[in-house]
mmCIF file of N, CA and C in Angstrom:
data_model
loop_
_atom_site.group_PDB
_atom_site.id
_atom_site.type_symbol
_atom_site.label_atom_id
_atom_site.label_comp_id
_atom_site.label_asym_id
_atom_site.label_seq_id
_atom_site.Cartn_x
_atom_site.Cartn_y
_atom_site.Cartn_z
ATOM 1 N N MET A 1 -12.369 19.531 0.295
ATOM 2 C CA MET A 1 -11.114 18.956 0.609
ATOM 3 C C MET A 1 -11.229 18.123 1.885
ATOM 4 N N ILE A 2 -10.568 16.959 1.855
ATOM 5 C CA ILE A 2 -10.664 16.047 3.053
ATOM 6 C C ILE A 2 -9.226 15.963 3.666
ATOM 7 N N HIS A 3 -9.220 16.128 5.000
ATOM 8 C CA HIS A 3 -7.937 16.153 5.715
ATOM 9 C C HIS A 3 -7.921 15.002 6.685
ATOM 10 N N ILE A 4 -7.037 14.057 6.606
ATOM 11 C CA ILE A 4 -6.916 12.922 7.424
ATOM 12 C C ILE A 4 -5.626 12.811 8.163
ATOM 13 N N GLU A 5 -5.683 12.644 9.439
ATOM 14 C CA GLU A 5 -4.507 12.481 10.258
ATOM 15 C C GLU A 5 -4.414 11.035 10.718
ATOM 16 N N SER A 6 -3.266 10.364 10.443
ATOM 17 C CA SER A 6 -3.102 8.979 10.848
ATOM 18 C C SER A 6 -2.045 8.934 11.980
ATOM 19 N N TYR A 7 -2.326 8.238 13.040
ATOM 20 C CA TYR A 7 -1.397 8.121 14.140
ATOM 21 C C TYR A 7 -0.900 6.703 14.137
ATOM 22 N N ARG A 8 0.393 6.516 14.410
ATOM 23 C CA ARG A 8 1.014 5.194 14.432
ATOM 24 C C ARG A 8 1.983 5.086 15.577
ATOM 25 N N GLU A 9 1.916 3.951 16.257
ATOM 26 C CA GLU A 9 2.862 3.686 17.354
ATOM 27 C C GLU A 9 3.615 2.451 17.035
ATOM 28 N N VAL A 10 4.981 2.453 17.147
ATOM 29 C CA VAL A 10 5.779 1.237 16.935
ATOM 30 C C VAL A 10 6.497 1.020 18.229
ATOM 31 N N HIS A 11 6.334 -0.192 18.722
ATOM 32 C CA HIS A 11 6.894 -0.603 20.009
ATOM 33 C C HIS A 11 8.186 -1.400 19.759
ATOM 34 N N ARG A 12 9.310 -1.006 20.239
ATOM 35 C CA ARG A 12 10.586 -1.705 20.008
ATOM 36 C C ARG A 12 11.422 -1.632 21.241
ATOM 37 N N ALA A 13 11.699 -2.743 21.856
ATOM 38 C CA ALA A 13 12.619 -2.822 22.999
ATOM 39 C C ALA A 13 12.340 -1.734 24.056
ATOM 40 N N ASN A 14 11.175 -1.612 24.555
ATOM 41 C CA ASN A 14 10.723 -0.674 25.548
ATOM 42 C C ASN A 14 10.828 0.803 25.121
ATOM 43 N N ILE A 15 10.867 0.964 23.772
ATOM 44 C CA ILE A 15 10.835 2.327 23.212
ATOM 45 C C ILE A 15 9.613 2.429 22.292
ATOM 46 N N ILE A 16 8.857 3.484 22.525
ATOM 47 C CA ILE A 16 7.628 3.720 21.676
ATOM 48 C C ILE A 16 7.896 4.877 20.730
ATOM 49 N N GLU A 17 7.875 4.544 19.404
ATOM 50 C CA GLU A 17 8.062 5.658 18.421
ATOM 51 C C GLU A 17 6.671 6.021 17.922
ATOM 52 N N THR A 18 6.344 7.250 17.967
ATOM 53 C CA THR A 18 4.996 7.724 17.517
ATOM 54 C C THR A 18 5.228 8.629 16.249
ATOM 55 N N SER A 19 4.360 8.410 15.295
ATOM 56 C CA SER A 19 4.418 9.253 14.075
ATOM 57 C C SER A 19 3.035 9.611 13.642
ATOM 58 N N VAL A 20 2.970 10.758 12.993
ATOM 59 C CA VAL A 20 1.654 11.262 12.550
ATOM 60 C C VAL A 20 1.826 11.569 11.061
ATOM 61 N N LYS A 21 0.890 11.039 10.296
ATOM 62 C CA LYS A 21 0.915 11.429 8.789
ATOM 63 C C LYS A 21 -0.398 12.102 8.495
ATOM 64 N N ILE A 22 -0.219 13.183 7.709
ATOM 65 C CA ILE A 22 -1.383 13.924 7.267
ATOM 66 C C ILE A 22 -1.573 13.767 5.814
ATOM 67 N N ARG A 23 -2.719 13.380 5.351
ATOM 68 C CA ARG A 23 -3.009 13.198 3.956
ATOM 69 C C ARG A 23 -4.173 14.061 3.571
ATOM 70 N N PHE A 24 -4.185 14.536 2.366
ATOM 71 C CA PHE A 24 -5.291 15.393 1.828
ATOM 72 C C PHE A 24 -5.920 14.693 0.649
ATOM 73 N N TYR A 25 -7.230 14.746 0.582
ATOM 74 C CA TYR A 25 -7.897 14.199 -0.616
ATOM 75 C C TYR A 25 -8.875 15.324 -1.110
ATOM 76 N N VAL A 26 -9.082 15.320 -2.405
ATOM 77 C CA VAL A 26 -9.966 16.266 -3.034
ATOM 78 C C VAL A 26 -11.056 15.483 -3.750
ATOM 79 N N SER A 27 -12.320 15.871 -3.498
ATOM 80 C CA SER A 27 -13.373 15.114 -4.054
ATOM 81 C C SER A 27 -14.550 16.075 -4.383
ATOM 82 N N SER A 28 -15.334 15.761 -5.390
ATOM 83 C CA SER A 28 -16.535 16.595 -5.690
ATOM 84 C C SER A 28 -17.766 15.903 -5.112
ATOM 85 N N LEU A 29 -17.585 14.687 -4.530
ATOM 86 C CA LEU A 29 -18.667 13.953 -3.930
ATOM 87 C C LEU A 29 -19.189 14.658 -2.661
ATOM 88 N N ILE A 30 -20.450 14.617 -2.440
ATOM 89 C CA ILE A 30 -21.019 15.140 -1.224
ATOM 90 C C ILE A 30 -21.396 13.940 -0.367
ATOM 91 N N GLU A 31 -20.616 13.618 0.549
ATOM 92 C CA GLU A 31 -20.834 12.450 1.472
ATOM 93 C C GLU A 31 -20.509 12.802 2.856
ATOM 94 N N THR A 32 -20.855 11.918 3.776
ATOM 95 C CA THR A 32 -20.534 12.137 5.208
ATOM 96 C C THR A 32 -19.047 11.708 5.413
ATOM 97 N N ALA A 33 -18.551 12.112 6.522
ATOM 98 C CA ALA A 33 -17.152 11.727 6.890
ATOM 99 C C ALA A 33 -17.032 10.205 7.035
ATOM 100 N N GLU A 34 -18.075 9.566 7.493
ATOM 101 C CA GLU A 34 -18.042 8.111 7.665
ATOM 102 C C GLU A 34 -17.908 7.410 6.296
ATOM 103 N N VAL A 35 -18.636 7.873 5.380
ATOM 104 C CA VAL A 35 -18.635 7.283 3.987
ATOM 105 C C VAL A 35 -17.249 7.524 3.360
ATOM 106 N N PHE A 36 -16.688 8.756 3.482
ATOM 107 C CA PHE A 36 -15.388 8.960 2.929
ATOM 108 C C PHE A 36 -14.367 8.055 3.585
ATOM 109 N N SER A 37 -14.462 7.917 4.921
ATOM 110 C CA SER A 37 -13.532 7.123 5.685
ATOM 111 C C SER A 37 -13.521 5.661 5.170
ATOM 112 N N LYS A 38 -14.697 5.110 4.909
ATOM 113 C CA LYS A 38 -14.817 3.776 4.419
ATOM 114 C C LYS A 38 -14.275 3.627 2.983
ATOM 115 N N ARG A 39 -14.495 4.634 2.234
ATOM 116 C CA ARG A 39 -13.916 4.591 0.826
ATOM 117 C C ARG A 39 -12.407 4.617 0.880
ATOM 118 N N ILE A 40 -11.804 5.493 1.672
ATOM 119 C CA ILE A 40 -10.330 5.673 1.790
ATOM 120 C C ILE A 40 -9.714 4.422 2.381
ATOM 121 N N ARG A 41 -10.316 3.842 3.405
ATOM 122 C CA ARG A 41 -9.775 2.629 3.951
ATOM 123 C C ARG A 41 -9.895 1.494 3.018
ATOM 124 N N GLY A 42 -10.972 1.396 2.168
ATOM 125 C CA GLY A 42 -11.041 0.415 1.119
ATOM 126 C C GLY A 42 -9.962 0.544 0.132
ATOM 127 N N ASP A 43 -9.598 1.726 -0.222
ATOM 128 C CA ASP A 43 -8.546 1.960 -1.209
ATOM 129 C C ASP A 43 -7.197 1.480 -0.613
ATOM 130 N N TRP A 44 -6.948 1.739 0.727
ATOM 131 C CA TRP A 44 -5.696 1.331 1.322
ATOM 132 C C TRP A 44 -5.640 -0.227 1.440
ATOM 133 N N ARG A 45 -6.845 -0.881 1.552
ATOM 134 C CA ARG A 45 -6.861 -2.345 1.649
ATOM 135 C C ARG A 45 -6.387 -2.916 0.290
ATOM 136 N N VAL A 46 -6.778 -2.325 -0.787
ATOM 137 C CA VAL A 46 -6.316 -2.740 -2.097
ATOM 138 C C VAL A 46 -4.869 -2.557 -2.219
ATOM 139 N N GLU A 47 -4.327 -1.409 -1.806
ATOM 140 C CA GLU A 47 -2.856 -1.122 -1.879
ATOM 141 C C GLU A 47 -2.132 -2.105 -1.030
ATOM 142 N N ASN A 48 -2.572 -2.415 0.149
ATOM 143 C CA ASN A 48 -1.886 -3.329 1.076
ATOM 144 C C ASN A 48 -1.901 -4.752 0.507
ATOM 145 N N LYS A 49 -3.009 -5.145 -0.168
ATOM 146 C CA LYS A 49 -3.130 -6.435 -0.722
ATOM 147 C C LYS A 49 -2.100 -6.605 -1.854
ATOM 148 N N VAL A 50 -1.975 -5.562 -2.755
ATOM 149 C CA VAL A 50 -1.034 -5.648 -3.792
ATOM 150 C C VAL A 50 0.413 -5.689 -3.298
ATOM 151 N N HIS A 51 0.708 -4.943 -2.218
ATOM 152 C CA HIS A 51 2.037 -4.950 -1.626
ATOM 153 C C HIS A 51 2.264 -6.364 -1.091
ATOM 154 N N TYR A 52 1.285 -6.958 -0.392
ATOM 155 C CA TYR A 52 1.477 -8.317 0.180
ATOM 156 C C TYR A 52 1.811 -9.297 -0.867
ATOM 157 N N VAL A 53 1.090 -9.264 -2.015
ATOM 158 C CA VAL A 53 1.312 -10.248 -3.112
ATOM 159 C C VAL A 53 2.699 -10.027 -3.658
ATOM 160 N N ARG A 54 3.075 -8.739 -3.857
ATOM 161 C CA ARG A 54 4.350 -8.487 -4.468
ATOM 162 C C ARG A 54 5.514 -8.871 -3.545
ATOM 163 N N ASP A 55 5.310 -8.694 -2.271
ATOM 164 C CA ASP A 55 6.372 -8.981 -1.298
ATOM 165 C C ASP A 55 6.439 -10.432 -0.883
ATOM 166 N N VAL A 56 5.300 -10.996 -0.498
ATOM 167 C CA VAL A 56 5.317 -12.366 0.014
ATOM 168 C C VAL A 56 5.357 -13.382 -1.085
ATOM 169 N N THR A 57 4.514 -13.261 -2.028
ATOM 170 C CA THR A 57 4.484 -14.263 -3.179
ATOM 171 C C THR A 57 5.614 -14.137 -4.107
ATOM 172 N N GLN A 58 6.035 -12.872 -4.448
ATOM 173 C CA GLN A 58 7.091 -12.692 -5.440
ATOM 174 C C GLN A 58 8.433 -12.305 -4.836
ATOM 175 N N GLY A 59 8.450 -12.082 -3.484
ATOM 176 C CA GLY A 59 9.711 -11.800 -2.799
ATOM 177 C C GLY A 59 10.412 -10.486 -3.260
ATOM 178 N N GLU A 60 9.543 -9.477 -3.590
ATOM 179 C CA GLU A 60 10.116 -8.245 -4.074
ATOM 180 C C GLU A 60 11.147 -7.527 -3.209
ATOM 181 N N GLU A 61 10.788 -7.498 -1.875
ATOM 182 C CA GLU A 61 11.735 -6.858 -0.927
ATOM 183 C C GLU A 61 12.958 -7.599 -0.704
ATOM 184 N N ALA A 62 12.979 -8.860 -0.869
ATOM 185 C CA ALA A 62 14.128 -9.748 -0.675
ATOM 186 C C ALA A 62 15.014 -9.725 -1.862
ATOM 187 N N SER A 63 14.602 -9.172 -2.950
ATOM 188 C CA SER A 63 15.346 -9.132 -4.224
ATOM 189 C C SER A 63 16.669 -8.381 -4.056
ATOM 190 N N ARG A 64 17.733 -8.915 -4.622
ATOM 191 C CA ARG A 64 19.016 -8.288 -4.491
ATOM 192 C C ARG A 64 19.327 -7.373 -5.722
ATOM 193 N N ILE A 65 18.363 -7.258 -6.576
ATOM 194 C CA ILE A 65 18.521 -6.393 -7.802
ATOM 195 C C ILE A 65 18.510 -4.925 -7.312
ATOM 196 N N ARG A 66 19.563 -4.194 -7.667
ATOM 197 C CA ARG A 66 19.674 -2.794 -7.293
ATOM 198 C C ARG A 66 20.064 -1.845 -8.452
ATOM 199 N N THR A 67 20.430 -2.413 -9.518
ATOM 200 C CA THR A 67 20.819 -1.609 -10.729
ATOM 201 C C THR A 67 19.510 -1.031 -11.324
ATOM 202 N N LYS A 68 19.575 0.321 -11.605
ATOM 203 C CA LYS A 68 18.421 1.072 -12.053
ATOM 204 C C LYS A 68 17.587 0.399 -13.152
ATOM 205 N N PRO A 69 18.157 0.123 -14.341
ATOM 206 C CA PRO A 69 17.211 -0.426 -15.369
ATOM 207 C C PRO A 69 16.638 -1.766 -15.027
ATOM 208 N N LEU A 70 17.428 -2.600 -14.235
ATOM 209 C CA LEU A 70 16.873 -3.929 -13.927
ATOM 210 C C LEU A 70 15.736 -3.875 -12.929
ATOM 211 N N VAL A 71 15.770 -2.897 -12.029
ATOM 212 C CA VAL A 71 14.695 -2.741 -11.005
ATOM 213 C C VAL A 71 13.337 -2.523 -11.772
ATOM 214 N N GLN A 72 13.362 -1.584 -12.707
ATOM 215 C CA GLN A 72 12.129 -1.309 -13.492
ATOM 216 C C GLN A 72 11.686 -2.483 -14.366
ATOM 217 N N ILE A 73 12.661 -3.189 -14.967
ATOM 218 C CA ILE A 73 12.346 -4.295 -15.813
ATOM 219 C C ILE A 73 11.708 -5.432 -15.021
ATOM 220 N N TRP A 74 12.251 -5.750 -13.834
ATOM 221 C CA TRP A 74 11.685 -6.753 -12.963
ATOM 222 C C TRP A 74 10.332 -6.365 -12.410
ATOM 223 N N ALA A 75 10.148 -5.079 -12.137
ATOM 224 C CA ALA A 75 8.840 -4.604 -11.684
ATOM 225 C C ALA A 75 7.768 -4.812 -12.685
ATOM 226 N N VAL A 76 8.077 -4.527 -13.966
ATOM 227 C CA VAL A 76 7.165 -4.771 -15.096
ATOM 228 C C VAL A 76 6.900 -6.260 -15.208
ATOM 229 N N ALA A 77 7.904 -7.067 -15.090
ATOM 230 C CA ALA A 77 7.708 -8.521 -15.185
ATOM 231 C C ALA A 77 6.845 -9.033 -14.098
ATOM 232 N N ARG A 78 7.031 -8.530 -12.895
ATOM 233 C CA ARG A 78 6.227 -8.917 -11.704
ATOM 234 C C ARG A 78 4.785 -8.521 -11.861
ATOM 235 N N ASN A 79 4.588 -7.263 -12.325
ATOM 236 C CA ASN A 79 3.220 -6.831 -12.603
ATOM 237 C C ASN A 79 2.536 -7.611 -13.644
ATOM 238 N N PHE A 80 3.269 -7.982 -14.665
ATOM 239 C CA PHE A 80 2.632 -8.808 -15.774
ATOM 240 C C PHE A 80 2.267 -10.201 -15.212
ATOM 241 N N ALA A 81 3.177 -10.780 -14.439
ATOM 242 C CA ALA A 81 2.883 -12.081 -13.823
ATOM 243 C C ALA A 81 1.714 -12.035 -12.872
ATOM 244 N N ARG A 82 1.651 -10.922 -12.058
ATOM 245 C CA ARG A 82 0.528 -10.837 -11.159
ATOM 246 C C ARG A 82 -0.801 -10.643 -11.853
ATOM 247 N N SER A 83 -0.787 -9.934 -12.969
ATOM 248 C CA SER A 83 -2.030 -9.702 -13.671
ATOM 249 C C SER A 83 -2.538 -10.873 -14.380
ATOM 250 N N HIS A 84 -1.678 -11.902 -14.610
ATOM 251 C CA HIS A 84 -2.064 -13.099 -15.277
ATOM 252 C C HIS A 84 -2.277 -14.285 -14.416
ATOM 253 N N ILE A 85 -2.170 -14.106 -13.055
ATOM 254 C CA ILE A 85 -2.441 -15.154 -12.133
ATOM 255 C C ILE A 85 -3.950 -15.320 -12.005
ATOM 256 N N PRO A 86 -4.538 -16.480 -12.007
ATOM 257 C CA PRO A 86 -5.976 -16.632 -11.796
ATOM 258 C C PRO A 86 -6.376 -16.039 -10.492
ATOM 259 N N ARG A 87 -7.516 -15.333 -10.419
ATOM 260 C CA ARG A 87 -7.959 -14.606 -9.260
ATOM 261 C C ARG A 87 -8.111 -15.508 -8.025
ATOM 262 N N LEU A 88 -8.265 -16.859 -8.197
ATOM 263 C CA LEU A 88 -8.422 -17.714 -7.090
ATOM 264 C C LEU A 88 -7.160 -17.855 -6.235
ATOM 265 N N TRP A 89 -6.031 -17.537 -6.893
ATOM 266 C CA TRP A 89 -4.755 -17.639 -6.212
ATOM 267 C C TRP A 89 -4.431 -16.446 -5.371
ATOM 268 N N ILE A 90 -5.077 -15.320 -5.647
ATOM 269 C CA ILE A 90 -4.710 -14.064 -4.908
ATOM 270 C C ILE A 90 -5.598 -13.873 -3.701
#
């Protein structure tokens, strides 16, 4: 079992908010902590890239759609559009 603690500081108007997140991973691989760290950070890079594409390119967070079925329908449409964009654009 892998235990990771992430520390984050947000600076706003002379106020510093600190938060700690603890995540656990389970793996059967036998690797060093450094190798696991690189693997986990690589996974988060992929997640952040997808979020960036969905938010910046498709404006997902700016969307005014709030009705339950429409949110899911538009998410499927955005995923479909993103999966069919040539890789040179992403």
